[in-house]
């Protein structure tokens, strides 16, 4: 481009350039220690039980996505799970406490869910055939999935008053089902007890003391059934919204080593017909509110069940099946990645997204099986963000969100940057506290600005000194595929739209390599994972 043309181009874009501001942002990351640790497989997603005729706001976005009718041989589905190597899947959801297992002594016939006036959530009981359970387990094995199965915790109880169920849980059907599962050699990572029956409940509730007693019985049953089977699955409970007194009591009543993980649900964006979802998602004050729940859950565990840990057992952002043109579009990743980051800092071990497929919040589209933007966000997280969570101190606008983890399965650290601002580009300076190592940044090609005094530049990076100049960082830069179209259902990675290959495979996610000392920027309304392979992180194991 000649001088004149470039001058004209600049003139043409002048209003845009003027509208966009640029600000310096400093992040100080403590690499000397980790503040929390996630599971190796933090990313999890759910497969629900909703039938085709589950509708919200006159839309029925579930199609054939349930544990009962999902097309398990669809190649896009298989490829999407395999791309994770070990994706956690949770089978569960509202209707789980009405599922019968067609095995052992079940006296009733095995029927499908159908609409029923007065039924819980408007549906009848449903049933899982063992033939389908076999198919599901073959599918889990084939795709490498790690499975959490949510058991029916209402079985045998009585409806004692509006919304409240009482009496002991009848273990019979669950025991037969688990016995069948063990006898077939199927690996279940964890059995979860009930769905949203805690606190005031969603469709139904059960008292915490009763629940605690039943959890003890389930635990004894797992001990017995898995006597000769390794590894023993974990017991998760209660799979519902946090309620302090109920959760405290559950742990107190069930006692040490019974509940291995406390599963809590989050839907902090509101209902699917809320008109302000985009502005909530892009509002840092709004996003921050979720930390309240995370810190309370963590306190409940510290005080009442230090043997246990927290998992986000189900989280869709928007409830009632998600929101059309939001949950399945780029803008949702601002919420999703921010919450993955936040939950990890509060020591949640696992985060289950509602859903893997089904509803508008599916990581895959329910009819086409094509990944939505959040699928790629989840996959990048899974590949880049390791277990160790690092403390990030931000000296920047609240619109710049940042999370740091030890890099997954290699040295160094990965920083997730989220720019919620619609007008400000941030020039990010990343430094290390912990006093030994530091990041140096060259300002406008001139002097080196060092953070720790008296240390030479070479100290900050491990690697071959002779090739110091060649040290690079990896950037995975995420934007919607078209400018100004936050509600696009196609995400771009480093400017290239992410699309399945011709053979229906997940495309490779390739970073851009940059000189480690080159300026690090993040444009308005965009997301970036930055991997620093040579960053010295003594706190990472
Ligand atoms: C499952 O998906 C495959 C691939 O699209 C298709 O050939 C097959 O007919 C589907 N099966 C069912 C039961 O819909
Ligand atoms: C729970 O178990 C304890 C001890 O067995 C018993 O005293 C209590 O009545 C039970 N509570 C409920 C609600 O079942
Ligand atoms: C968390 O705990 C605080 C203090 O007990 C309470 O005020 C707040 O409402 C709780 N928040 C949530 C979301 O549970
Ligand atoms: C699935 O994709 C189609 C085509 O892009 C779209 O019309 C539909 O709304 C999507 N469905 C859901 C539930 O997101
Ligand atoms: C930027 O965001 C603010 C606050 O949400 C909004 O009022 C404004 O219209 C947005 N500007 C552009 C150019 O989208
Ligand atoms: C909506 C929006 O993006 N607003 C913020 C953009 O970033 C600047 C600088 O950080 C904030 O002051 C705005 O409120």
Coordinates of C-alpha atoms and ligand atoms in Angstrom, one line a residue:
X1 CA 0.0 0.0 0.0
X2 CA 1.4 3.3 -1.0
X3 CA 1.5 6.3 1.3
X4 CA -1.4 8.0 -0.3
X5 CA -3.7 5.0 -0.2
X6 CA -2.8 4.3 3.4
X7 CA -3.5 7.9 4.2
X8 CA -6.9 7.7 2.7
X9 CA -7.6 4.4 4.5
X10 CA -6.6 6.1 7.7
X11 CA -8.9 9.0 7.0
X12 CA -11.8 6.6 6.2
X13 CA -11.4 4.9 9.5
X14 CA -10.6 7.9 11.5
X15 CA -13.9 8.1 13.4
X16 CA -13.5 4.4 14.4
X17 CA -10.0 5.0 15.5
X18 CA -10.9 8.0 17.5
X19 CA -13.8 6.1 19.2
X20 CA -11.5 3.3 20.3
X21 CA -9.4 4.1 23.2
X22 CA -6.3 2.4 24.4
X23 CA -5.3 1.9 28.0
X24 CA -2.4 0.4 29.8
X25 CA -3.2 -2.5 32.1
X26 CA -0.9 -4.2 34.5
X27 CA -1.4 -7.7 35.8
X28 CA 0.7 -9.2 38.5
X29 CA 0.6 -12.9 38.8
X30 CA 2.0 -14.8 41.8
X31 CA 3.8 -17.7 40.3
X32 CA 5.4 -18.8 43.6
X33 CA 2.3 -20.8 44.7
X34 CA -1.1 -21.9 43.5
X35 CA -4.2 -20.6 45.3
X36 CA -6.5 -23.4 44.3
X37 CA -6.5 -26.6 42.3
X38 CA -9.0 -28.0 39.8
X39 CA -9.4 -31.6 38.7
X40 CA -7.4 -32.6 35.7
X41 CA -10.7 -32.7 33.8
X42 CA -12.3 -29.5 35.0
X43 CA -14.6 -29.2 31.9
X44 CA -17.8 -31.2 32.2
X45 CA -21.1 -30.9 30.3
X46 CA -24.5 -32.5 30.9
X47 CA -26.8 -34.7 28.9
X48 CA -30.3 -34.2 30.1
X49 CA -33.5 -36.2 30.1
X50 CA -35.8 -33.6 28.5
X51 CA -38.0 -35.1 25.8
X52 CA -38.7 -33.4 22.5
X53 CA -41.8 -31.7 23.7
X54 CA -40.1 -29.8 26.5
X55 CA -40.8 -26.2 25.6
X56 CA -40.1 -22.7 27.1
X57 CA -41.5 -19.5 25.7
X58 CA -43.2 -21.3 22.8
X59 CA -39.9 -22.8 21.7
X60 CA -39.0 -26.4 22.0
X61 CA -35.2 -26.5 21.7
X62 CA -34.4 -30.0 23.0
X63 CA -35.0 -32.1 19.9
X64 CA -33.5 -35.6 20.3
X65 CA -30.8 -34.7 22.8
X66 CA -31.8 -36.7 25.8
X67 CA -30.0 -39.7 27.4
X68 CA -32.8 -41.7 25.9
X69 CA -33.0 -40.5 22.3
X70 CA -29.7 -38.8 21.4
X71 CA -28.2 -40.2 18.2
X72 CA -25.0 -41.8 19.7
X73 CA -23.6 -42.7 16.3
X74 CA -23.6 -39.2 14.9
X75 CA -20.0 -38.6 13.9
X76 CA -20.0 -34.9 14.9
X77 CA -21.1 -35.9 18.4
X78 CA -18.5 -38.6 18.6
X79 CA -15.7 -36.3 17.3
X80 CA -16.7 -33.4 19.5
X81 CA -16.3 -35.6 22.7
X82 CA -13.2 -37.3 21.5
X83 CA -11.5 -34.0 20.8
X84 CA -11.3 -33.6 24.6
X85 CA -9.7 -37.1 25.1
X86 CA -11.5 -37.3 28.5
X87 CA -14.5 -35.1 28.6
X88 CA -16.7 -35.3 31.7
X89 CA -20.3 -35.9 31.0
X90 CA -23.0 -35.7 33.6
X91 CA -26.3 -37.5 33.0
X92 CA -28.9 -35.7 34.9
X93 CA -31.4 -32.9 35.1
X94 CA -34.9 -32.0 36.3
X95 CA -36.5 -35.3 35.2
X96 CA -33.9 -37.5 36.8
X97 CA -35.9 -38.0 40.0
X98 CA -38.6 -39.5 37.9
X99 CA -36.5 -42.0 36.0
X100 CA -37.0 -45.7 36.6
X101 CA -34.4 -48.2 35.7
X102 CA -35.7 -51.3 33.8
X103 CA -33.8 -53.9 35.8
X104 CA -34.2 -56.2 38.7
X105 CA -37.5 -56.1 40.5
X106 CA -39.1 -53.1 38.8
X107 CA -42.8 -53.8 38.9
X108 CA -44.0 -51.1 36.5
X109 CA -43.6 -51.2 32.8
X110 CA -40.9 -49.2 31.1
X111 CA -42.5 -46.2 29.5
X112 CA -41.2 -43.0 28.1
X113 CA -41.7 -39.5 29.6
X114 CA -44.9 -37.9 28.4
X115 CA -46.7 -34.6 29.2
X116 CA -48.8 -35.0 32.3
X117 CA -50.9 -32.4 34.1
X118 CA -49.9 -32.4 37.7
X119 CA -46.7 -34.4 37.0
X120 CA -43.5 -33.0 38.3
X121 CA -42.3 -30.4 35.7
X122 CA -45.4 -31.3 33.8
X123 CA -44.2 -34.8 32.8
X124 CA -44.9 -38.4 33.8
X125 CA -42.3 -40.8 35.0
X126 CA -39.9 -42.1 32.4
X127 CA -37.8 -45.2 32.2
X128 CA -34.3 -46.3 31.1
X129 CA -34.1 -49.6 29.3
X130 CA -30.9 -51.6 30.0
X131 CA -30.3 -52.0 26.2
X132 CA -30.1 -48.2 26.0
X133 CA -27.8 -48.1 29.1
X134 CA -25.5 -50.6 27.3
X135 CA -25.5 -48.4 24.2
X136 CA -24.7 -45.3 26.3
X137 CA -21.8 -47.1 28.0
X138 CA -20.4 -48.3 24.7
X139 CA -20.6 -44.7 23.6
X140 CA -18.8 -43.4 26.7
X141 CA -16.1 -45.9 26.3
X142 CA -15.7 -45.2 22.6
X143 CA -15.4 -41.5 23.2
X144 CA -13.3 -41.6 26.4
X145 CA -16.0 -39.8 28.4
X146 CA -15.9 -39.8 32.3
X147 CA -19.3 -40.2 33.5
X148 CA -21.4 -38.8 36.4
X149 CA -24.8 -40.4 36.7
X150 CA -27.6 -38.7 38.6
X151 CA -29.8 -41.1 40.5
X152 CA -33.5 -40.8 41.2
X153 CA -33.6 -39.6 44.8
X154 CA -37.4 -39.4 45.1
X155 CA -38.0 -43.1 44.6
X156 CA -40.3 -44.5 47.2
X157 CA -40.9 -41.1 48.9
X158 CA -44.4 -39.6 49.6
X159 CA -45.6 -36.2 48.5
X160 CA -46.4 -34.9 52.0
X161 CA -47.3 -31.3 51.2
X162 CA -47.1 -28.8 48.4
X163 CA -43.7 -29.3 46.9
X164 CA -42.3 -31.3 49.9
X165 CA -41.5 -35.0 49.8
X166 CA -40.8 -37.1 52.8
X167 CA -40.1 -40.6 54.0
X168 CA -37.0 -42.7 53.4
X169 CA -35.5 -43.1 49.9
X170 CA -36.2 -46.6 48.6
X171 CA -32.8 -47.9 47.4
X172 CA -34.2 -50.9 45.6
X173 CA -34.3 -49.8 42.0
X174 CA -31.0 -47.8 42.2
X175 CA -29.3 -50.7 43.8
X176 CA -30.4 -53.1 41.1
X177 CA -29.3 -50.5 38.5
X178 CA -25.9 -50.0 40.0
X179 CA -25.5 -53.7 40.5
X180 CA -26.2 -54.2 36.8
X181 CA -23.7 -51.5 35.9
X182 CA -20.9 -53.1 38.1
X183 CA -21.7 -56.5 36.7
X184 CA -21.2 -55.2 33.2
X185 CA -17.9 -53.7 34.1
X186 CA -19.0 -50.1 33.2
X187 CA -17.0 -47.4 34.7
X188 CA -18.9 -44.7 36.4
X189 CA -16.8 -41.9 37.8
X190 CA -19.4 -40.7 40.2
X191 CA -22.9 -41.3 41.3
X192 CA -24.9 -38.2 42.1
X193 CA -27.8 -38.3 44.5
X194 CA -30.8 -36.3 43.3
X195 CA -31.3 -33.1 41.3
X196 CA -32.5 -29.8 42.8
X197 CA -34.3 -31.3 45.8
X198 CA -32.3 -29.2 48.3
X199 CA -33.4 -26.0 50.0
X200 CA -36.8 -25.0 48.8
X201 CA -36.4 -27.3 45.8
X202 CA -37.3 -26.5 42.3
X203 CA -40.1 -28.9 41.6
X204 CA -39.8 -30.9 44.8
X205 CA -37.8 -30.7 48.0
X206 CA -36.6 -33.1 50.7
X207 CA -35.5 -32.1 54.2
X208 CA -31.7 -31.9 54.7
X209 CA -31.7 -34.4 57.6
X210 CA -33.7 -37.0 55.7
X211 CA -31.4 -36.4 52.7
X212 CA -28.3 -36.8 54.9
X213 CA -29.6 -40.1 56.2
X214 CA -30.3 -41.4 52.7
X215 CA -26.9 -40.3 51.6
X216 CA -25.3 -42.4 54.3
X217 CA -27.3 -45.4 53.0
X218 CA -26.2 -44.7 49.4
X219 CA -22.6 -44.5 50.5
X220 CA -22.9 -47.9 52.2
X221 CA -24.4 -49.3 49.1
X222 CA -21.5 -48.0 46.9
X223 CA -19.0 -49.5 49.4
X224 CA -20.7 -52.9 49.1
X225 CA -21.3 -53.0 45.4
X226 CA -17.8 -51.8 44.6
X227 CA -16.0 -54.1 47.1
X228 CA -14.3 -55.9 44.2
X229 CA -14.3 -53.1 41.6
X230 CA -11.7 -50.4 41.2
X231 CA -11.8 -47.5 41.2
X232 CA -14.7 -46.9 43.6
X233 CA -16.9 -44.1 42.2
X234 CA -17.4 -40.9 44.1
X235 CA -20.6 -39.9 45.8
X236 CA -21.9 -36.5 44.9
X237 CA -24.8 -34.5 46.5
X238 CA -27.1 -32.7 46.4
X239 CA -27.0 -31.4 42.8
X240 CA -28.9 -28.2 43.5
X241 CA -29.0 -24.5 44.3
X242 CA -27.0 -23.4 47.3
X243 CA -28.9 -22.8 50.5
X244 CA -26.6 -22.3 53.4
X245 CA -28.6 -24.0 56.2
X246 CA -29.6 -26.9 54.0
X247 CA -26.1 -27.5 52.7
X248 CA -24.5 -27.1 56.2
X249 CA -27.0 -29.6 57.6
X250 CA -26.5 -32.2 54.8
X251 CA -22.7 -32.3 55.6
X252 CA -23.3 -32.4 59.3
X253 CA -25.8 -35.2 59.1
X254 CA -24.0 -37.4 56.5
X255 CA -20.7 -37.0 58.3
X256 CA -17.1 -37.6 57.4
X257 CA -16.1 -39.2 54.1
X258 CA -19.7 -39.7 52.8
X259 CA -20.2 -36.8 50.4
X260 CA -17.1 -36.7 48.3
X261 CA -18.1 -33.6 46.4
X262 CA -20.8 -31.0 47.0
X263 CA -22.5 -30.3 43.7
X264 CA -24.1 -26.9 43.4
X265 CA -26.0 -25.4 40.5
X266 CA -25.6 -21.9 39.0
X267 CA -27.9 -20.0 36.7
X268 CA -26.8 -16.5 37.4
X269 CA -28.0 -14.7 34.2
X270 CA -31.7 -15.1 34.6
X271 CA -34.5 -16.6 32.5
X272 CA -34.4 -17.2 28.8
X273 CA -36.8 -14.4 28.0
X274 CA -34.8 -11.7 29.8
X275 CA -34.2 -8.8 27.5
X276 CA -31.1 -7.6 29.2
X277 CA -28.9 -10.7 29.0
X278 CA -26.3 -9.1 26.7
X279 CA -25.8 -6.2 29.0
X280 CA -25.6 -8.4 32.0
X281 CA -23.0 -10.6 30.4
X282 CA -20.9 -7.6 29.5
X283 CA -21.2 -6.0 33.0
X284 CA -18.3 -6.8 35.3
X285 CA -20.3 -5.9 38.4
X286 CA -23.0 -8.3 37.4
X287 CA -20.5 -11.1 36.6
X288 CA -18.8 -10.5 40.0
X289 CA -22.0 -11.3 41.9
X290 CA -21.5 -15.0 41.3
X291 CA -18.5 -14.9 43.5
X292 CA -20.8 -14.5 46.5
X293 CA -22.2 -18.0 45.9
X294 CA -18.8 -19.5 45.3
X295 CA -17.4 -18.1 48.5
X296 CA -20.4 -19.2 50.6
X297 CA -20.2 -22.8 49.2
X298 CA -16.5 -22.9 50.0
X299 CA -17.2 -21.7 53.5
X300 CA -19.9 -24.3 54.0
X301 CA -17.4 -27.0 53.0
X302 CA -14.6 -25.7 55.2
X303 CA -16.8 -25.4 58.2
X304 CA -18.9 -28.5 57.9
X305 CA -17.2 -31.0 55.6
X306 CA -13.5 -30.4 54.9
X307 CA -13.2 -33.9 53.5
X308 CA -15.4 -32.8 50.6
X309 CA -14.9 -30.4 47.7
X310 CA -17.0 -28.2 45.6
X311 CA -18.2 -28.9 42.0
X312 CA -20.4 -26.8 39.9
X313 CA -22.7 -29.6 39.1
X314 CA -24.8 -27.8 36.5
X315 CA -24.6 -24.3 35.1
X316 CA -26.2 -22.9 32.0
X317 CA -26.0 -19.2 32.6
X318 CA -29.6 -18.6 31.4
X319 CA -32.3 -20.9 32.8
X320 CA -35.3 -22.3 31.1
X321 CA -33.4 -23.9 28.2
X322 CA -31.1 -21.0 27.6
X323 CA -31.7 -18.0 25.3
X324 CA -32.0 -18.1 21.6
X325 CA -29.3 -16.0 19.8
X326 CA -27.4 -15.6 23.1
X327 CA -26.5 -18.8 24.8
X328 CA -25.6 -20.3 21.4
X329 CA -23.5 -17.3 20.2
X330 CA -20.2 -15.7 20.8
X331 CA -21.3 -13.3 23.4
X332 CA -22.1 -16.2 25.8
X333 CA -18.4 -17.0 26.0
X334 CA -17.8 -13.8 28.0
X335 CA -20.0 -15.2 30.7
X336 CA -18.9 -18.8 30.3
X337 CA -15.1 -18.3 30.3
X338 CA -15.3 -15.7 33.0
X339 CA -17.3 -18.1 35.2
X340 CA -14.9 -21.0 34.5
X341 CA -12.1 -18.7 35.7
X342 CA -14.0 -17.5 38.8
X343 CA -15.2 -20.9 39.9
X344 CA -11.6 -22.3 39.7
X345 CA -10.3 -19.5 41.9
X346 CA -12.8 -20.6 44.5
X347 CA -11.5 -24.1 44.4
X348 CA -14.3 -25.8 42.5
X349 CA -12.8 -29.0 41.1
X350 CA -15.2 -29.5 38.2
X351 CA -17.6 -27.3 36.2
X352 CA -20.5 -28.9 34.4
X353 CA -22.0 -26.9 31.7
X354 CA -25.7 -27.2 31.0
X355 CA -25.6 -28.7 28.4
X356 CA -23.4 -30.6 26.1
X357 CA -26.3 -30.8 23.7
X358 CA -29.9 -29.7 24.1
X359 CA -31.6 -26.3 24.6
X360 CA -30.1 -23.1 23.4
X361 CA -27.2 -23.4 25.8
X362 CA -25.9 -26.6 24.3
X363 CA -22.2 -26.7 23.4
X364 CA -23.4 -28.5 20.3
X365 CA -26.4 -27.4 18.2
X366 CA -29.2 -29.8 18.8
X367 CA -30.3 -30.3 15.2
X368 CA -27.1 -29.9 13.3
X369 CA -24.6 -31.3 16.0
X370 CA -22.3 -28.4 14.9
X371 CA -20.3 -26.9 17.8
X372 CA -21.4 -23.5 19.1
X373 CA -18.8 -20.9 20.1
X374 CA -18.7 -22.1 23.7
X375 CA -17.7 -25.5 22.6
X376 CA -14.4 -24.1 21.4
X377 CA -14.0 -22.0 24.5
X378 CA -14.4 -25.2 26.6
X379 CA -11.9 -27.1 24.4
X380 CA -9.3 -24.3 24.6
X381 CA -9.7 -24.2 28.4
X382 CA -9.4 -27.9 28.6
X383 CA -6.2 -28.0 26.5
X384 CA -4.5 -24.9 28.0
X385 CA -5.5 -24.3 31.5
X386 CA -3.9 -26.7 34.0
X387 CA -4.9 -27.7 37.5
X388 CA -3.0 -25.1 39.3
X389 CA -4.8 -21.8 39.7
X390 CA -2.6 -18.7 40.1
X391 CA -3.5 -15.5 41.9
X392 CA -3.8 -12.6 39.4
X393 CA -3.8 -9.1 40.7
X394 CA -5.2 -6.6 38.3
X395 CA -4.2 -3.0 38.1
X396 CA -6.6 -2.3 35.3
X397 CA -10.2 -1.4 34.5
X398 CA -12.8 -4.0 35.8
X399 CA -13.7 -4.5 32.1
X400 CA -10.5 -6.4 31.6
X401 CA -11.0 -9.8 33.2
X402 CA -8.0 -12.0 33.7
X403 CA -7.3 -15.5 35.0
X404 CA -4.0 -17.4 35.3
X405 CA -3.4 -21.1 35.5
X406 CA -0.3 -23.3 35.2
X407 CA -0.3 -24.4 31.6
X408 CA -1.8 -27.9 31.1
X409 CA 0.7 -30.7 31.0
X410 CA 3.7 -28.5 30.2
X411 CA 5.8 -25.8 31.8
X412 CA 4.8 -22.2 32.1
X413 CA 1.5 -20.5 32.6
X414 CA -1.6 -19.6 30.6
X415 CA -3.4 -16.4 31.0
X416 CA -7.0 -15.9 30.0
X417 CA -7.9 -12.3 29.1
X418 CA -11.4 -11.2 28.5
X419 CA -12.1 -7.7 27.3
X420 CA -15.7 -6.7 28.1
X421 CA -15.2 -3.2 27.0
X422 CA -16.8 -2.1 23.8
X423 CA -14.4 0.7 23.2
X424 CA -11.1 0.2 25.0
X425 CA -8.2 -1.8 23.8
X426 CA -5.8 -2.8 26.6
X427 CA -2.1 -3.0 26.4
X428 CA -1.4 -5.6 28.9
X429 CA 1.8 -5.8 30.9
X430 CA 2.1 -9.1 32.7
X431 CA 4.5 -9.3 35.6
X432 CA 5.3 -11.9 38.2
X433 CA 5.3 -11.4 41.9
X434 CA 6.9 -13.9 44.1
X435 CA 10.0 -11.8 43.9
X436 CA 12.3 -14.1 42.1
X437 CA 11.2 -13.9 38.5
X438 CA 9.5 -11.3 36.6
X439 CA 8.3 -10.4 33.1
X440 CA 10.1 -7.6 31.4
X441 CA 8.4 -5.5 28.8
X442 CA 10.1 -3.3 26.3
X443 CA 8.3 -0.1 26.0
X444 CA 8.3 1.3 22.5
X445 CA 11.5 -0.5 21.7
X446 CA 13.4 1.5 24.2
X447 CA 14.3 0.7 27.8
X448 CA 13.6 -2.4 29.5
X449 CA 11.2 -1.8 32.4
X450 CA 11.9 -4.3 35.1
X451 CA 9.7 -5.0 38.0
X452 CA 12.0 -6.7 40.4
X453 CA 15.1 -4.6 41.1
X454 CA 18.6 -5.8 40.4
X455 CA 17.7 -8.8 38.4
X456 CA 18.7 -9.2 34.8
X457 CA 16.3 -9.8 32.0
X458 CA 17.5 -13.3 31.4
X459 CA 16.3 -14.3 34.8
X460 CA 12.6 -14.0 33.9
X461 CA 12.6 -16.7 31.3
X462 CA 13.7 -20.2 31.5
X463 CA 15.0 -21.6 28.3
X464 CA 18.1 -21.5 26.2
X465 CA 19.8 -18.3 26.8
X466 CA 21.5 -18.3 23.5
X467 CA 18.2 -18.1 21.8
X468 CA 16.6 -15.7 24.2
X469 CA 15.5 -13.4 21.5
X470 CA 13.5 -16.2 20.0
X471 CA 11.4 -16.9 23.0
X472 CA 7.8 -16.7 22.1
X473 CA 4.3 -16.8 23.6
X474 CA 1.2 -18.4 22.0
X475 CA -1.9 -16.5 21.5
X476 CA -5.4 -17.8 20.9
X477 CA -7.4 -14.8 20.0
X478 CA -11.2 -15.3 19.9
X479 CA -13.7 -13.0 18.2
X480 CA -17.0 -13.4 16.5
X481 CA -16.6 -14.3 12.8
X482 CA -17.8 -10.9 11.7
X483 CA -17.0 -7.6 13.2
X484 CA -19.7 -6.1 15.4
X485 CA -21.6 -9.3 15.5
X486 CA -21.4 -10.5 19.1
X487 CA -24.4 -12.7 18.5
X488 CA -22.8 -14.7 15.8
X489 CA -22.9 -18.4 16.2
X490 CA -19.5 -18.7 14.6
X491 CA -16.3 -18.0 16.5
X492 CA -13.0 -17.1 15.0
X493 CA -9.7 -18.1 16.2
X494 CA -6.9 -15.8 15.2
X495 CA -9.2 -14.4 12.5
X496 CA -10.1 -17.8 11.0
X497 CA -13.7 -19.0 11.5
X498 CA -13.8 -22.2 13.4
X499 CA -15.7 -24.8 11.4
X500 CA -15.8 -28.6 11.3
X501 CA -13.5 -30.1 8.7
X502 CA -15.0 -31.7 5.6
X503 CA -14.8 -35.0 7.4
X504 CA -16.8 -33.6 10.3
X505 CA -13.8 -33.3 12.6
X506 CA -13.0 -30.6 15.1
X507 CA -10.5 -28.2 13.4
X508 CA -7.1 -28.0 14.9
X509 CA -6.8 -25.0 17.2
X510 CA -3.5 -23.4 16.2
X511 CA -2.0 -20.4 18.1
X512 CA -0.2 -17.4 16.7
X513 CA 3.4 -17.3 18.0
X514 CA 4.7 -13.9 19.0
X515 CA 8.0 -12.7 20.4
X516 CA 7.6 -12.7 24.1
X517 CA 8.7 -9.1 24.5
X518 CA 6.3 -7.8 21.9
X519 CA 3.4 -5.7 23.2
X520 CA 0.4 -7.8 24.3
X521 CA -2.9 -6.2 23.3
X522 CA -6.5 -7.2 23.7
X523 CA -9.1 -5.5 21.5
X524 CA -12.5 -4.5 22.7
X525 CA -15.1 -7.3 23.1
X526 CA -12.6 -10.1 22.5
X527 CA -11.0 -13.0 24.4
X528 CA -7.5 -14.3 24.4
X529 CA -5.7 -17.2 25.8
X530 CA -2.0 -16.5 26.1
X531 CA 0.5 -19.3 26.8
X532 CA 3.9 -18.4 28.2
X533 CA 5.8 -21.6 27.9
X534 CA 9.0 -20.0 29.3
X535 CA 7.5 -18.2 32.2
X536 CA 9.1 -19.4 35.4
X537 CA 6.4 -20.8 37.6
X538 CA 7.9 -22.4 40.7
X539 CA 4.4 -22.8 42.2
X540 CA 3.3 -25.1 39.4
X541 CA 3.9 -28.8 40.0
Ligands
LIG1 C1 -27.6 -40.8 13.4 O1 -26.8 -39.9 12.6 C2 -26.3 -40.5 11.4 C3 -25.3 -39.6 10.8 O2 -26.0 -38.3 10.6 C4 -27.4 -40.9 10.5 O3 -26.9 -41.6 9.4 C5 -28.4 -41.9 11.2 O4 -29.5 -42.1 10.4 C6 -28.8 -41.2 12.5 N1 -29.6 -42.2 13.3 C7 -30.8 -41.9 13.8 C8 -31.5 -42.9 14.6 O5 -31.3 -40.8 13.6
LIG2 C1 -31.9 -39.7 60.6 O1 -31.2 -40.7 61.3 C2 -31.1 -40.5 62.7 C3 -30.2 -41.6 63.2 O2 -30.6 -42.8 62.8 C4 -32.5 -40.6 63.2 O3 -32.5 -40.4 64.6 C5 -33.4 -39.5 62.6 O4 -34.7 -39.6 63.0 C6 -33.3 -39.6 61.1 N1 -34.0 -38.5 60.5 C7 -34.9 -38.6 59.5 C8 -35.5 -37.3 59.1 O5 -35.1 -39.6 58.9
LIG3 C1 -23.6 -15.6 51.3 O1 -23.4 -15.4 52.7 C2 -23.7 -14.1 53.2 C3 -23.3 -14.0 54.6 O2 -23.8 -15.1 55.3 C4 -25.1 -13.8 52.9 O3 -25.4 -12.4 53.3 C5 -25.4 -13.9 51.4 O4 -26.8 -13.7 51.2 C6 -25.0 -15.3 50.9 N1 -25.1 -15.3 49.5 C7 -25.5 -16.4 48.8 C8 -25.6 -16.2 47.3 O5 -25.7 -17.5 49.3
LIG4 C1 -29.4 -24.8 15.5 O1 -28.9 -24.2 14.4 C2 -29.9 -23.8 13.5 C3 -29.2 -23.3 12.2 O2 -28.1 -22.5 12.5 C4 -30.6 -22.6 14.2 O3 -31.6 -22.2 13.3 C5 -31.2 -23.2 15.5 O4 -31.9 -22.1 16.2 C6 -30.2 -23.8 16.3 N1 -30.8 -24.5 17.5 C7 -30.5 -24.2 18.7 C8 -31.4 -24.9 19.7 O5 -29.7 -23.5 19.1
LIG5 C1 -20.8 0.6 24.7 O1 -21.4 0.2 25.9 C2 -22.2 1.2 26.5 C3 -22.7 0.6 27.9 O2 -23.1 -0.7 27.8 C4 -23.4 1.5 25.6 O3 -24.1 2.5 26.2 C5 -22.8 2.0 24.3 O4 -23.9 2.2 23.4 C6 -21.9 1.0 23.7 N1 -21.3 1.6 22.5 C7 -21.2 0.9 21.4 C8 -20.5 1.7 20.3 O5 -21.7 -0.2 21.2
LIG6 C1 -19.5 -0.6 28.2 C2 -18.1 -0.5 28.3 O1 -17.4 -1.1 27.6 N1 -17.7 0.4 29.2 C3 -16.4 0.5 29.7 C4 -15.4 0.5 28.7 O2 -14.1 0.5 29.3 C5 -13.9 1.7 29.9 C6 -12.5 1.8 30.4 O3 -12.1 0.7 31.0 C7 -14.9 1.9 31.0 O4 -14.7 3.1 31.7 C8 -16.3 1.8 30.4 O5 -17.3 1.9 31.4

